Amino acid sequence: MTQPQDLTWLLANLVNQIPHTRSALLLSTDAIPRFYYGLERDDADRLASLASPLCSLVQEVGKCFGGGHGMRQANAELGDGSILAITAASAGSILAVLADSTVNAGVLSYEMQQLGKKVPSSLATPSRSSSAEESRSV
């Protein structure tokens, strides 16, 4: 089995190319930070633990009230005006980005969607249950 590629550079490119973007985090749907840029490790853990259930909640709202299509992206304006944007990046992965209130939210949203489309196999996080089943069968 090959080691996963370090995708921190992709997150750094996203943060650095969009003015007023502070940090980006790629996490698994079960809240495990995989790669992050612009965050300390503890903050990446904290953001992952908050972004995962938020993504799950929005997914369910989309399934129930969005024509059964789940979620494309959710944005939240925080108390200081900064923005939290989350998107389902690819199978089993979530992309969370924090930006200042002056960010162009349309550009941020577009670039997050493009990142998910450009490298979906690289961003995919394998399901834990399939890994556990595979190891039991060996």
Short mmCIF file of N, CA, C and O in Angstrom, two decimals, residues 47-100:
data_model
loop_
_atom_site.label_atom_id
_atom_site.label_comp_id
_atom_site.label_asym_id
_atom_site.label_seq_id
_atom_site.Cartn_x
_atom_site.Cartn_y
_atom_site.Cartn_z
N LEU A 47 -11.15 22.65 14.81
CA LEU A 47 -11.97 22.97 13.63
C LEU A 47 -12.53 21.70 13.01
O LEU A 47 -13.69 21.68 12.60
N ALA A 48 -11.75 20.66 12.94
CA ALA A 48 -12.23 19.39 12.38
C ALA A 48 -13.40 18.85 13.19
O ALA A 48 -14.40 18.38 12.62
N SER A 49 -13.30 18.93 14.51
CA SER A 49 -14.37 18.41 15.36
C SER A 49 -15.65 19.23 15.24
O SER A 49 -16.73 18.73 15.55
N LEU A 50 -15.54 20.47 14.80
CA LEU A 50 -16.73 21.31 14.61
C LEU A 50 -17.26 21.26 13.18
O LEU A 50 -18.47 21.28 12.95
N ALA A 51 -16.36 21.20 12.21
CA ALA A 51 -16.78 21.22 10.80
C ALA A 51 -17.45 19.92 10.38
O ALA A 51 -18.38 19.93 9.57
N SER A 52 -17.00 18.80 10.91
CA SER A 52 -17.56 17.51 10.50
C SER A 52 -19.05 17.39 10.81
O SER A 52 -19.84 17.07 9.92
N PRO A 53 -19.49 17.64 12.05
CA PRO A 53 -20.93 17.54 12.30
C PRO A 53 -21.73 18.63 11.59
O PRO A 53 -22.87 18.40 11.20
N LEU A 54 -21.13 19.80 11.38
CA LEU A 54 -21.82 20.85 10.64
C LEU A 54 -22.06 20.40 9.20
O LEU A 54 -23.16 20.56 8.66
N CYS A 55 -21.06 19.80 8.59
CA CYS A 55 -21.21 19.28 7.23
C CYS A 55 -22.28 18.19 7.19
O CYS A 55 -23.12 18.17 6.30
N SER A 56 -22.26 17.32 8.17
CA SER A 56 -23.24 16.24 8.24
C SER A 56 -24.66 16.80 8.38
O SER A 56 -25.59 16.33 7.72
N LEU A 57 -24.81 17.81 9.21
CA LEU A 57 -26.12 18.44 9.40
C LEU A 57 -26.62 19.05 8.09
O LEU A 57 -27.76 18.83 7.67
N VAL A 58 -25.75 19.79 7.41
CA VAL A 58 -26.15 20.43 6.15
C VAL A 58 -26.44 19.38 5.08
O VAL A 58 -27.36 19.55 4.28
N GLN A 59 -25.68 18.27 5.08
CA GLN A 59 -25.95 17.17 4.14
C GLN A 59 -27.38 16.67 4.32
O GLN A 59 -28.11 16.45 3.36
N GLU A 60 -27.77 16.45 5.57
CA GLU A 60 -29.11 15.93 5.85
C GLU A 60 -30.21 16.92 5.48
O GLU A 60 -31.24 16.54 4.96
N VAL A 61 -29.98 18.21 5.76
CA VAL A 61 -30.95 19.23 5.36
C VAL A 61 -31.10 19.21 3.84
O VAL A 61 -32.21 19.27 3.31
N GLY A 62 -29.97 19.10 3.14
CA GLY A 62 -30.02 19.03 1.67
C GLY A 62 -30.78 17.82 1.16
O GLY A 62 -31.53 17.90 0.19
N LYS A 63 -30.60 16.69 1.82
CA LYS A 63 -31.30 15.47 1.41
C LYS A 63 -32.80 15.60 1.64
O LYS A 63 -33.60 15.16 0.83
N CYS A 64 -33.16 16.21 2.76
CA CYS A 64 -34.58 16.34 3.10
C CYS A 64 -35.29 17.47 2.35
O CYS A 64 -36.43 17.32 1.94
N PHE A 65 -34.59 18.59 2.19
CA PHE A 65 -35.25 19.78 1.66
C PHE A 65 -34.62 20.33 0.40
O PHE A 65 -35.09 21.32 -0.15
N GLY A 66 -33.56 19.72 -0.07
CA GLY A 66 -32.85 20.21 -1.25
C GLY A 66 -33.00 19.29 -2.44
O GLY A 66 -32.07 19.17 -3.24
N GLY A 67 -34.12 18.59 -2.52
CA GLY A 67 -34.34 17.71 -3.66
C GLY A 67 -33.53 16.43 -3.59
O GLY A 67 -33.29 15.78 -4.60
N GLY A 68 -33.07 16.07 -2.39
CA GLY A 68 -32.33 14.84 -2.22
C GLY A 68 -30.89 14.88 -2.68
O GLY A 68 -30.25 13.85 -2.83
N HIS A 69 -30.37 16.07 -2.90
CA HIS A 69 -29.03 16.20 -3.46
C HIS A 69 -27.93 16.45 -2.44
O HIS A 69 -26.78 16.65 -2.80
N GLY A 70 -28.24 16.48 -1.17
CA GLY A 70 -27.19 16.68 -0.17
C GLY A 70 -26.68 18.10 -0.16
O GLY A 70 -27.42 19.05 -0.35
N MET A 71 -25.36 18.25 -0.01
CA MET A 71 -24.75 19.57 0.16
C MET A 71 -23.69 19.83 -0.89
O MET A 71 -22.93 18.94 -1.23
N ARG A 72 -23.65 21.06 -1.37
CA ARG A 72 -22.51 21.50 -2.18
C ARG A 72 -21.56 22.32 -1.32
O ARG A 72 -20.37 22.08 -1.31
N GLN A 73 -22.12 23.28 -0.59
CA GLN A 73 -21.28 24.10 0.26
C GLN A 73 -22.15 24.80 1.30
O GLN A 73 -23.32 25.09 1.05
N ALA A 74 -21.56 25.05 2.46
CA ALA A 74 -22.23 25.82 3.51
C ALA A 74 -21.28 26.92 3.96
O ALA A 74 -20.08 26.68 4.10
N ASN A 75 -21.82 28.11 4.16
CA ASN A 75 -21.03 29.24 4.64
C ASN A 75 -21.68 29.78 5.90
O ASN A 75 -22.90 29.87 5.98
N ALA A 76 -20.84 30.13 6.86
CA ALA A 76 -21.34 30.73 8.09
C ALA A 76 -20.57 32.01 8.34
O ALA A 76 -19.34 32.04 8.19
N GLU A 77 -21.30 33.07 8.69
CA GLU A 77 -20.65 34.31 9.08
C GLU A 77 -20.53 34.29 10.59
O GLU A 77 -21.51 34.14 11.32
N LEU A 78 -19.30 34.40 11.07
CA LEU A 78 -19.02 34.31 12.49
C LEU A 78 -19.20 35.67 13.16
O LEU A 78 -19.39 36.69 12.48
N GLY A 79 -19.16 35.72 14.47
CA GLY A 79 -19.43 36.93 15.24
C GLY A 79 -18.61 38.13 14.84
O GLY A 79 -19.09 39.27 14.87
N ASP A 80 -17.36 37.94 14.45
CA ASP A 80 -16.51 39.06 14.06
C ASP A 80 -16.61 39.37 12.56
O ASP A 80 -15.86 40.18 12.05
N GLY A 81 -17.53 38.68 11.88
CA GLY A 81 -17.71 38.90 10.44
C GLY A 81 -16.89 37.96 9.58
O GLY A 81 -17.08 37.94 8.36
N SER A 82 -15.98 37.20 10.18
CA SER A 82 -15.20 36.27 9.37
C SER A 82 -16.11 35.15 8.86
O SER A 82 -17.22 34.97 9.34
N ILE A 83 -15.59 34.42 7.89
CA ILE A 83 -16.38 33.41 7.17
C ILE A 83 -15.80 32.03 7.41
O ILE A 83 -14.59 31.83 7.33
N LEU A 84 -16.68 31.07 7.67
CA LEU A 84 -16.32 29.65 7.64
C LEU A 84 -17.06 29.05 6.46
O LEU A 84 -18.29 29.15 6.38
N ALA A 85 -16.32 28.48 5.53
CA ALA A 85 -16.92 27.81 4.38
C ALA A 85 -16.54 26.34 4.43
O ALA A 85 -15.37 26.01 4.66
N ILE A 86 -17.52 25.47 4.27
CA ILE A 86 -17.25 24.04 4.23
C ILE A 86 -17.88 23.44 2.99
O ILE A 86 -18.93 23.89 2.53
N THR A 87 -17.22 22.44 2.46
CA THR A 87 -17.75 21.73 1.30
C THR A 87 -17.34 20.26 1.39
O THR A 87 -16.30 19.94 1.97
N ALA A 88 -18.16 19.41 0.84
CA ALA A 88 -17.80 18.01 0.71
C ALA A 88 -16.80 17.94 -0.44
O ALA A 88 -17.16 18.17 -1.59
N ALA A 89 -15.53 17.70 -0.10
CA ALA A 89 -14.46 17.77 -1.11
C ALA A 89 -14.47 16.59 -2.05
O ALA A 89 -14.33 16.73 -3.25
N SER A 90 -14.58 15.40 -1.54
CA SER A 90 -14.70 14.18 -2.33
C SER A 90 -15.13 13.08 -1.38
O SER A 90 -15.40 13.35 -0.21
N ALA A 91 -15.19 11.87 -1.83
CA ALA A 91 -15.71 10.77 -1.03
C ALA A 91 -15.02 10.71 0.34
O ALA A 91 -13.82 10.49 0.42
N GLY A 92 -15.78 10.97 1.39
CA GLY A 92 -15.26 10.85 2.74
C GLY A 92 -14.42 12.01 3.23
O GLY A 92 -13.82 11.93 4.29
N SER A 93 -14.36 13.10 2.47
CA SER A 93 -13.53 14.24 2.85
C SER A 93 -14.32 15.54 2.84
O SER A 93 -15.24 15.72 2.06
N ILE A 94 -13.89 16.44 3.72
CA ILE A 94 -14.50 17.76 3.85
C ILE A 94 -13.39 18.79 3.76
O ILE A 94 -12.31 18.60 4.31
N LEU A 95 -13.66 19.88 3.08
CA LEU A 95 -12.75 21.01 3.02
C LEU A 95 -13.37 22.15 3.81
O LEU A 95 -14.51 22.54 3.54
N ALA A 96 -12.65 22.65 4.80
CA ALA A 96 -13.11 23.78 5.61
C ALA A 96 -12.11 24.92 5.45
O ALA A 96 -10.90 24.71 5.52
N VAL A 97 -12.63 26.13 5.24
CA VAL A 97 -11.78 27.30 5.04
C VAL A 97 -12.27 28.43 5.92
O VAL A 97 -13.47 28.68 6.01
N LEU A 98 -11.32 29.10 6.58
CA LEU A 98 -11.62 30.30 7.36
C LEU A 98 -11.06 31.51 6.63
O LEU A 98 -9.93 31.47 6.13
N ALA A 99 -11.87 32.56 6.54
CA ALA A 99 -11.46 33.77 5.83
C ALA A 99 -11.96 35.00 6.56
O ALA A 99 -12.92 34.93 7.35
N ASP A 100 -11.31 36.13 6.29
CA ASP A 100 -11.73 37.40 6.87
C ASP A 100 -13.04 37.86 6.25
O ASP A 100 -13.44 37.39 5.18
#
